[in-house]
């Protein structure tokens, strides 16, 4: 195996301890001296970037980077590159930089949300770059970001509109992956990791305590971060939520390994009555007999921490997924004759208030947080908060609450899919942070959620309450823009104008009678109507859009056969609609369509071999349309068609003026987009028919419509 090195740069601005990250809390973005604030952000970036690089020193050899820790995640080489490409992709999107560092890396390392139904992982034949190549790339990105921090104009506050927001976003994103990558290292085969003195586990363990229930009195909770808050927040933290929490009892300690052992020894993993249907299906599939990080050696229990297996510390928290925690609570209920469950998010916040928890800004914190103490969990008796212990810190705490948007929720335009894909009722909130949680993760306002079968450094505490856990449902289709596009794709025709995606596909298919119909690509597919229309003729269709918000509706339509949305009528008034593939005559097409998130200017190599590529109302929304035009030919089979439709509405907010391919004077003469298309495509394509104007109507409300003409040009790929 080729030797690799993390390089001397890895911690050049930090001391030789994993806990040095604790010296850098997420910064105040509203106040302070400007020169000092610039230095503070630079230190925060360096500390974050270098600590993350340093984490990978816990991998013993290069081949460990290319083994999947679990089947639902990419190998660790992906995560080594992902956080750096995130900086570049977001800075390009925010127009902070105008050149890519490595387009191939910035495509293959781009999408880290790898548990979604439309993002199935198949890395078997993927040729990942070497570790040293990725480390060199990280060095380049580090220098670029530092140069921006040291040079761009700074004013306070730094808010959503500030050019500094994408930089802070990139830093906080990397701190999330510091935690999730440590979980993957922990899940990697023990032979692939090595102990490291700067990532040392806790060595303290005593007799586990007897747990007890302590009353939490009823009270109000008011949640939601204001848009003028002084610390960075992810989109799901903003907005408002208020609730009256009824009295309940909460366990004094997190459930320890000792307490959880009772469930294991009672045969809890084998008894379906304690498990939800989904939970027991997971148990049957995984064949789990005990918590994932427990190991049995010579009839003695051990615990897998990040890089070691140690004799079981019975007074540390049991680290389990939601399904296991839920089953334990059912078992506990049966054996105590009490209503035992996990807390809701509201109840957790009420517990924080009664326990006197505030933002832990002291150094070190009175909690196993920030990497202030250990690179592992610790005894559940070590950090006291009021009458309870570990109300925050040590391990994350599962709740009964699926994540949902607060009132007035908004997405940030440069990261519109951070939270929205999880508004599906299936992602459970975890609260409180773990030993390796840093930055935004440690804030009380933080809201992170995972599917119930996933593992993090997460455990749970239980509550006793006569009232059931209640949930706020997330009906994302009420988003006004999504509702408009759902209506545009799947709804009624307006002002005698035919459905645009359907009409466009019909026009494309009539252009060439002997067209091969094996495979088609719908670029800029939005909600996917054209993808389904193409699948009525083609054997396989890929629909790709930059926004996973739009893709989500297409995936929903494909998976369940219908979508529901609230159509705006007037002011706050809406009407409710259900549209189905069956009523559109497309019920047989769903199995032939696959949706993906992607950048039309930087597509992954596997998107090729198409007989038809449709780019509908896309070309004038790309940040570098010429790059798309220069590369699309290699993705289309000889004799295949490229169909471009656009109203040519060039705007600098989407495309820098120097990147426009038409709509300006050239050599003193008018130079249209059609002229530009002919100039850029003529080497590989021929225009096979005269351009046509195709109308479309977007309904905004019952009284307001957009009526537009899109020019359609159809190009045939010339033989190579």
PDB file of C-alpha atoms in Angstrom, residues 503-660:
ATOM      1  CA  UNK A 503     -45.904  19.601 -24.585  1.00  0.00           C
ATOM      2  CA  UNK A 504     -42.111  19.909 -24.622  1.00  0.00           C
ATOM      3  CA  UNK A 505     -41.581  16.161 -24.451  1.00  0.00           C
ATOM      4  CA  UNK A 506     -44.116  15.677 -27.238  1.00  0.00           C
ATOM      5  CA  UNK A 507     -42.264  18.189 -29.398  1.00  0.00           C
ATOM      6  CA  UNK A 508     -38.932  16.494 -28.702  1.00  0.00           C
ATOM      7  CA  UNK A 509     -40.176  13.003 -29.539  1.00  0.00           C
ATOM      8  CA  UNK A 510     -41.687  14.139 -32.828  1.00  0.00           C
ATOM      9  CA  UNK A 511     -38.404  15.635 -34.006  1.00  0.00           C
ATOM     10  CA  UNK A 512     -36.814  12.352 -35.085  1.00  0.00           C
ATOM     11  CA  UNK A 513     -38.819   9.274 -36.008  1.00  0.00           C
ATOM     12  CA  UNK A 514     -36.002   6.694 -35.709  1.00  0.00           C
ATOM     13  CA  UNK A 515     -34.689   7.913 -32.356  1.00  0.00           C
ATOM     14  CA  UNK A 516     -33.319   5.203 -30.067  1.00  0.00           C
ATOM     15  CA  UNK A 517     -35.394   5.167 -26.856  1.00  0.00           C
ATOM     16  CA  UNK A 518     -33.185   3.359 -24.347  1.00  0.00           C
ATOM     17  CA  UNK A 519     -32.130   6.140 -22.001  1.00  0.00           C
ATOM     18  CA  UNK A 520     -32.992   9.824 -21.445  1.00  0.00           C
ATOM     19  CA  UNK A 521     -31.816  12.600 -19.142  1.00  0.00           C
ATOM     20  CA  UNK A 522     -34.058  15.395 -17.828  1.00  0.00           C
ATOM     21  CA  UNK A 523     -31.697  18.150 -16.637  1.00  0.00           C
ATOM     22  CA  UNK A 524     -33.229  20.789 -14.420  1.00  0.00           C
ATOM     23  CA  UNK A 525     -36.115  18.387 -13.887  1.00  0.00           C
ATOM     24  CA  UNK A 526     -37.649  20.364 -10.969  1.00  0.00           C
ATOM     25  CA  UNK A 527     -40.646  18.301  -9.755  1.00  0.00           C
ATOM     26  CA  UNK A 528     -40.212  15.748 -12.515  1.00  0.00           C
ATOM     27  CA  UNK A 529     -43.230  15.886 -14.850  1.00  0.00           C
ATOM     28  CA  UNK A 530     -41.067  15.764 -17.978  1.00  0.00           C
ATOM     29  CA  UNK A 531     -39.133  12.815 -16.486  1.00  0.00           C
ATOM     30  CA  UNK A 532     -42.346  10.838 -16.136  1.00  0.00           C
ATOM     31  CA  UNK A 533     -43.473  11.861 -19.641  1.00  0.00           C
ATOM     32  CA  UNK A 534     -40.140  10.707 -21.085  1.00  0.00           C
ATOM     33  CA  UNK A 535     -40.442   7.411 -19.191  1.00  0.00           C
ATOM     34  CA  UNK A 536     -43.647   6.709 -21.112  1.00  0.00           C
ATOM     35  CA  UNK A 537     -41.365   6.178 -24.133  1.00  0.00           C
ATOM     36  CA  UNK A 538     -37.826   5.545 -22.821  1.00  0.00           C
ATOM     37  CA  UNK A 539     -36.665   2.451 -20.936  1.00  0.00           C
ATOM     38  CA  UNK A 540     -34.857   4.507 -18.277  1.00  0.00           C
ATOM     39  CA  UNK A 541     -34.876   8.191 -17.368  1.00  0.00           C
ATOM     40  CA  UNK A 542     -32.637  10.136 -14.983  1.00  0.00           C
ATOM     41  CA  UNK A 543     -34.070  13.368 -13.587  1.00  0.00           C
ATOM     42  CA  UNK A 544     -31.462  15.742 -12.145  1.00  0.00           C
ATOM     43  CA  UNK A 545     -31.991  19.056 -10.409  1.00  0.00           C
ATOM     44  CA  UNK A 546     -29.743  21.280  -8.321  1.00  0.00           C
ATOM     45  CA  UNK A 547     -32.419  21.645  -5.639  1.00  0.00           C
ATOM     46  CA  UNK A 548     -33.381  18.621  -3.577  1.00  0.00           C
ATOM     47  CA  UNK A 549     -36.506  20.528  -2.550  1.00  0.00           C
ATOM     48  CA  UNK A 550     -37.868  20.110  -6.081  1.00  0.00           C
ATOM     49  CA  UNK A 551     -36.547  16.561  -6.375  1.00  0.00           C
ATOM     50  CA  UNK A 552     -38.380  15.633  -3.206  1.00  0.00           C
ATOM     51  CA  UNK A 553     -41.759  16.104  -4.882  1.00  0.00           C
ATOM     52  CA  UNK A 554     -40.680  13.982  -7.849  1.00  0.00           C
ATOM     53  CA  UNK A 555     -39.438  11.248  -5.527  1.00  0.00           C
ATOM     54  CA  UNK A 556     -42.693  11.420  -3.595  1.00  0.00           C
ATOM     55  CA  UNK A 557     -44.712  11.126  -6.799  1.00  0.00           C
ATOM     56  CA  UNK A 558     -42.619   8.160  -7.956  1.00  0.00           C
ATOM     57  CA  UNK A 559     -42.674   6.305  -4.629  1.00  0.00           C
ATOM     58  CA  UNK A 560     -46.318   6.732  -3.617  1.00  0.00           C
ATOM     59  CA  UNK A 561     -47.980   7.623  -6.924  1.00  0.00           C
ATOM     60  CA  UNK A 562     -49.371  10.967  -5.780  1.00  0.00           C
ATOM     61  CA  UNK A 563     -48.455  14.322  -4.251  1.00  0.00           C
ATOM     62  CA  UNK A 564     -50.480  16.659  -2.083  1.00  0.00           C
ATOM     63  CA  UNK A 565     -49.955  20.390  -1.897  1.00  0.00           C
ATOM     64  CA  UNK A 566     -51.642  23.579  -0.729  1.00  0.00           C
ATOM     65  CA  UNK A 567     -52.140  25.878  -3.743  1.00  0.00           C
ATOM     66  CA  UNK A 568     -51.994  29.605  -2.973  1.00  0.00           C
ATOM     67  CA  UNK A 569     -55.229  31.448  -3.762  1.00  0.00           C
ATOM     68  CA  UNK A 570     -55.177  34.858  -2.064  1.00  0.00           C
ATOM     69  CA  UNK A 571     -53.088  36.089   0.841  1.00  0.00           C
ATOM     70  CA  UNK A 572     -53.092  33.306   3.424  1.00  0.00           C
ATOM     71  CA  UNK A 573     -55.934  31.465   1.683  1.00  0.00           C
ATOM     72  CA  UNK A 574     -55.062  28.173  -0.030  1.00  0.00           C
ATOM     73  CA  UNK A 575     -56.857  25.274  -1.688  1.00  0.00           C
ATOM     74  CA  UNK A 576     -55.788  21.665  -1.176  1.00  0.00           C
ATOM     75  CA  UNK A 577     -55.029  19.329  -4.071  1.00  0.00           C
ATOM     76  CA  UNK A 578     -53.966  15.757  -4.700  1.00  0.00           C
ATOM     77  CA  UNK A 579     -52.412  14.870  -8.071  1.00  0.00           C
ATOM     78  CA  UNK A 580     -51.595  11.323  -9.096  1.00  0.00           C
ATOM     79  CA  UNK A 581     -49.699   9.569 -11.861  1.00  0.00           C
ATOM     80  CA  UNK A 582     -52.823   7.556 -12.575  1.00  0.00           C
ATOM     81  CA  UNK A 583     -54.946  10.606 -13.399  1.00  0.00           C
ATOM     82  CA  UNK A 584     -52.122  11.832 -15.651  1.00  0.00           C
ATOM     83  CA  UNK A 585     -52.010   8.486 -17.453  1.00  0.00           C
ATOM     84  CA  UNK A 586     -48.448   7.887 -16.254  1.00  0.00           C
ATOM     85  CA  UNK A 587     -48.951   5.217 -13.593  1.00  0.00           C
ATOM     86  CA  UNK A 588     -46.618   2.760 -15.359  1.00  0.00           C
ATOM     87  CA  UNK A 589     -43.676   5.151 -15.595  1.00  0.00           C
ATOM     88  CA  UNK A 590     -42.541   5.436 -11.967  1.00  0.00           C
ATOM     89  CA  UNK A 591     -40.290   2.358 -12.039  1.00  0.00           C
ATOM     90  CA  UNK A 592     -38.346   3.730 -14.991  1.00  0.00           C
ATOM     91  CA  UNK A 593     -37.476   7.103 -13.394  1.00  0.00           C
ATOM     92  CA  UNK A 594     -34.596   7.849 -11.018  1.00  0.00           C
ATOM     93  CA  UNK A 595     -34.099  11.249  -9.410  1.00  0.00           C
ATOM     94  CA  UNK A 596     -30.763  12.718  -8.371  1.00  0.00           C
ATOM     95  CA  UNK A 597     -29.428  15.960  -7.010  1.00  0.00           C
ATOM     96  CA  UNK A 598     -26.694  17.392  -9.209  1.00  0.00           C
ATOM     97  CA  UNK A 599     -25.021  20.379 -10.819  1.00  0.00           C
ATOM     98  CA  UNK A 600     -25.594  20.581 -14.599  1.00  0.00           C
ATOM     99  CA  UNK A 601     -22.216  22.295 -14.961  1.00  0.00           C
ATOM    100  CA  UNK A 602     -20.398  19.567 -13.054  1.00  0.00           C
ATOM    101  CA  UNK A 603     -22.201  16.240 -13.508  1.00  0.00           C
ATOM    102  CA  UNK A 604     -20.787  12.960 -12.257  1.00  0.00           C
ATOM    103  CA  UNK A 605     -19.199  10.771 -14.956  1.00  0.00           C
ATOM    104  CA  UNK A 606     -21.841   8.021 -14.680  1.00  0.00           C
ATOM    105  CA  UNK A 607     -24.496  10.303 -16.192  1.00  0.00           C
ATOM    106  CA  UNK A 608     -23.754   9.465 -19.817  1.00  0.00           C
ATOM    107  CA  UNK A 609     -24.870   7.270 -22.707  1.00  0.00           C
ATOM    108  CA  UNK A 610     -28.159   9.091 -23.354  1.00  0.00           C
ATOM    109  CA  UNK A 611     -30.319   9.005 -26.476  1.00  0.00           C
ATOM    110  CA  UNK A 612     -32.028  12.252 -25.481  1.00  0.00           C
ATOM    111  CA  UNK A 613     -31.071  15.044 -23.089  1.00  0.00           C
ATOM    112  CA  UNK A 614     -33.734  17.602 -22.200  1.00  0.00           C
ATOM    113  CA  UNK A 615     -32.638  20.935 -20.702  1.00  0.00           C
ATOM    114  CA  UNK A 616     -35.865  22.806 -20.041  1.00  0.00           C
ATOM    115  CA  UNK A 617     -35.696  26.447 -18.905  1.00  0.00           C
ATOM    116  CA  UNK A 618     -32.197  25.740 -17.608  1.00  0.00           C
ATOM    117  CA  UNK A 619     -29.547  27.387 -19.755  1.00  0.00           C
ATOM    118  CA  UNK A 620     -30.197  30.931 -18.477  1.00  0.00           C
ATOM    119  CA  UNK A 621     -30.091  29.792 -14.837  1.00  0.00           C
ATOM    120  CA  UNK A 622     -26.638  28.200 -14.939  1.00  0.00           C
ATOM    121  CA  UNK A 623     -23.609  29.906 -13.438  1.00  0.00           C
ATOM    122  CA  UNK A 624     -21.416  28.708 -16.331  1.00  0.00           C
ATOM    123  CA  UNK A 625     -23.632  27.699 -19.288  1.00  0.00           C
ATOM    124  CA  UNK A 626     -20.736  27.440 -21.729  1.00  0.00           C
ATOM    125  CA  UNK A 627     -19.197  24.707 -19.571  1.00  0.00           C
ATOM    126  CA  UNK A 628     -22.459  22.784 -19.743  1.00  0.00           C
ATOM    127  CA  UNK A 629     -22.644  23.171 -23.538  1.00  0.00           C
ATOM    128  CA  UNK A 630     -19.010  22.142 -24.035  1.00  0.00           C
ATOM    129  CA  UNK A 631     -19.373  18.969 -21.974  1.00  0.00           C
ATOM    130  CA  UNK A 632     -22.884  17.734 -22.762  1.00  0.00           C
ATOM    131  CA  UNK A 633     -21.888  16.215 -26.109  1.00  0.00           C
ATOM    132  CA  UNK A 634     -19.796  13.520 -24.449  1.00  0.00           C
ATOM    133  CA  UNK A 635     -22.894  12.335 -22.575  1.00  0.00           C
ATOM    134  CA  UNK A 636     -25.096  11.838 -25.677  1.00  0.00           C
ATOM    135  CA  UNK A 637     -24.931   8.871 -28.053  1.00  0.00           C
ATOM    136  CA  UNK A 638     -24.308   9.461 -31.746  1.00  0.00           C
ATOM    137  CA  UNK A 639     -27.603  10.373 -33.358  1.00  0.00           C
ATOM    138  CA  UNK A 640     -29.102  11.295 -30.003  1.00  0.00           C
ATOM    139  CA  UNK A 641     -30.915  14.571 -29.355  1.00  0.00           C
ATOM    140  CA  UNK A 642     -30.198  17.580 -27.182  1.00  0.00           C
ATOM    141  CA  UNK A 643     -33.359  19.605 -26.573  1.00  0.00           C
ATOM    142  CA  UNK A 644     -32.860  23.092 -25.142  1.00  0.00           C
ATOM    143  CA  UNK A 645     -35.815  25.236 -24.138  1.00  0.00           C
ATOM    144  CA  UNK A 646     -35.378  28.672 -22.616  1.00  0.00           C
ATOM    145  CA  UNK A 647     -36.954  32.132 -22.497  1.00  0.00           C
ATOM    146  CA  UNK A 648     -33.359  33.464 -22.421  1.00  0.00           C
ATOM    147  CA  UNK A 649     -34.045  35.560 -19.322  1.00  0.00           C
ATOM    148  CA  UNK A 650     -30.446  36.350 -18.492  1.00  0.00           C
ATOM    149  CA  UNK A 651     -29.975  37.730 -14.972  1.00  0.00           C
ATOM    150  CA  UNK A 652     -26.722  38.431 -13.171  1.00  0.00           C
ATOM    151  CA  UNK A 653     -28.161  36.944  -9.961  1.00  0.00           C
ATOM    152  CA  UNK A 654     -27.968  33.547 -11.691  1.00  0.00           C
ATOM    153  CA  UNK A 655     -25.251  33.961 -14.327  1.00  0.00           C
ATOM    154  CA  UNK A 656     -22.334  36.434 -14.246  1.00  0.00           C
ATOM    155  CA  UNK A 657     -22.627  38.723 -17.273  1.00  0.00           C
ATOM    156  CA  UNK A 658     -19.301  37.540 -18.667  1.00  0.00           C
ATOM    157  CA  UNK A 659     -20.773  34.014 -18.784  1.00  0.00           C
ATOM    158  CA  UNK A 660     -23.887  34.912 -20.797  1.00  0.00           C
TER     159      UNK A 660
END
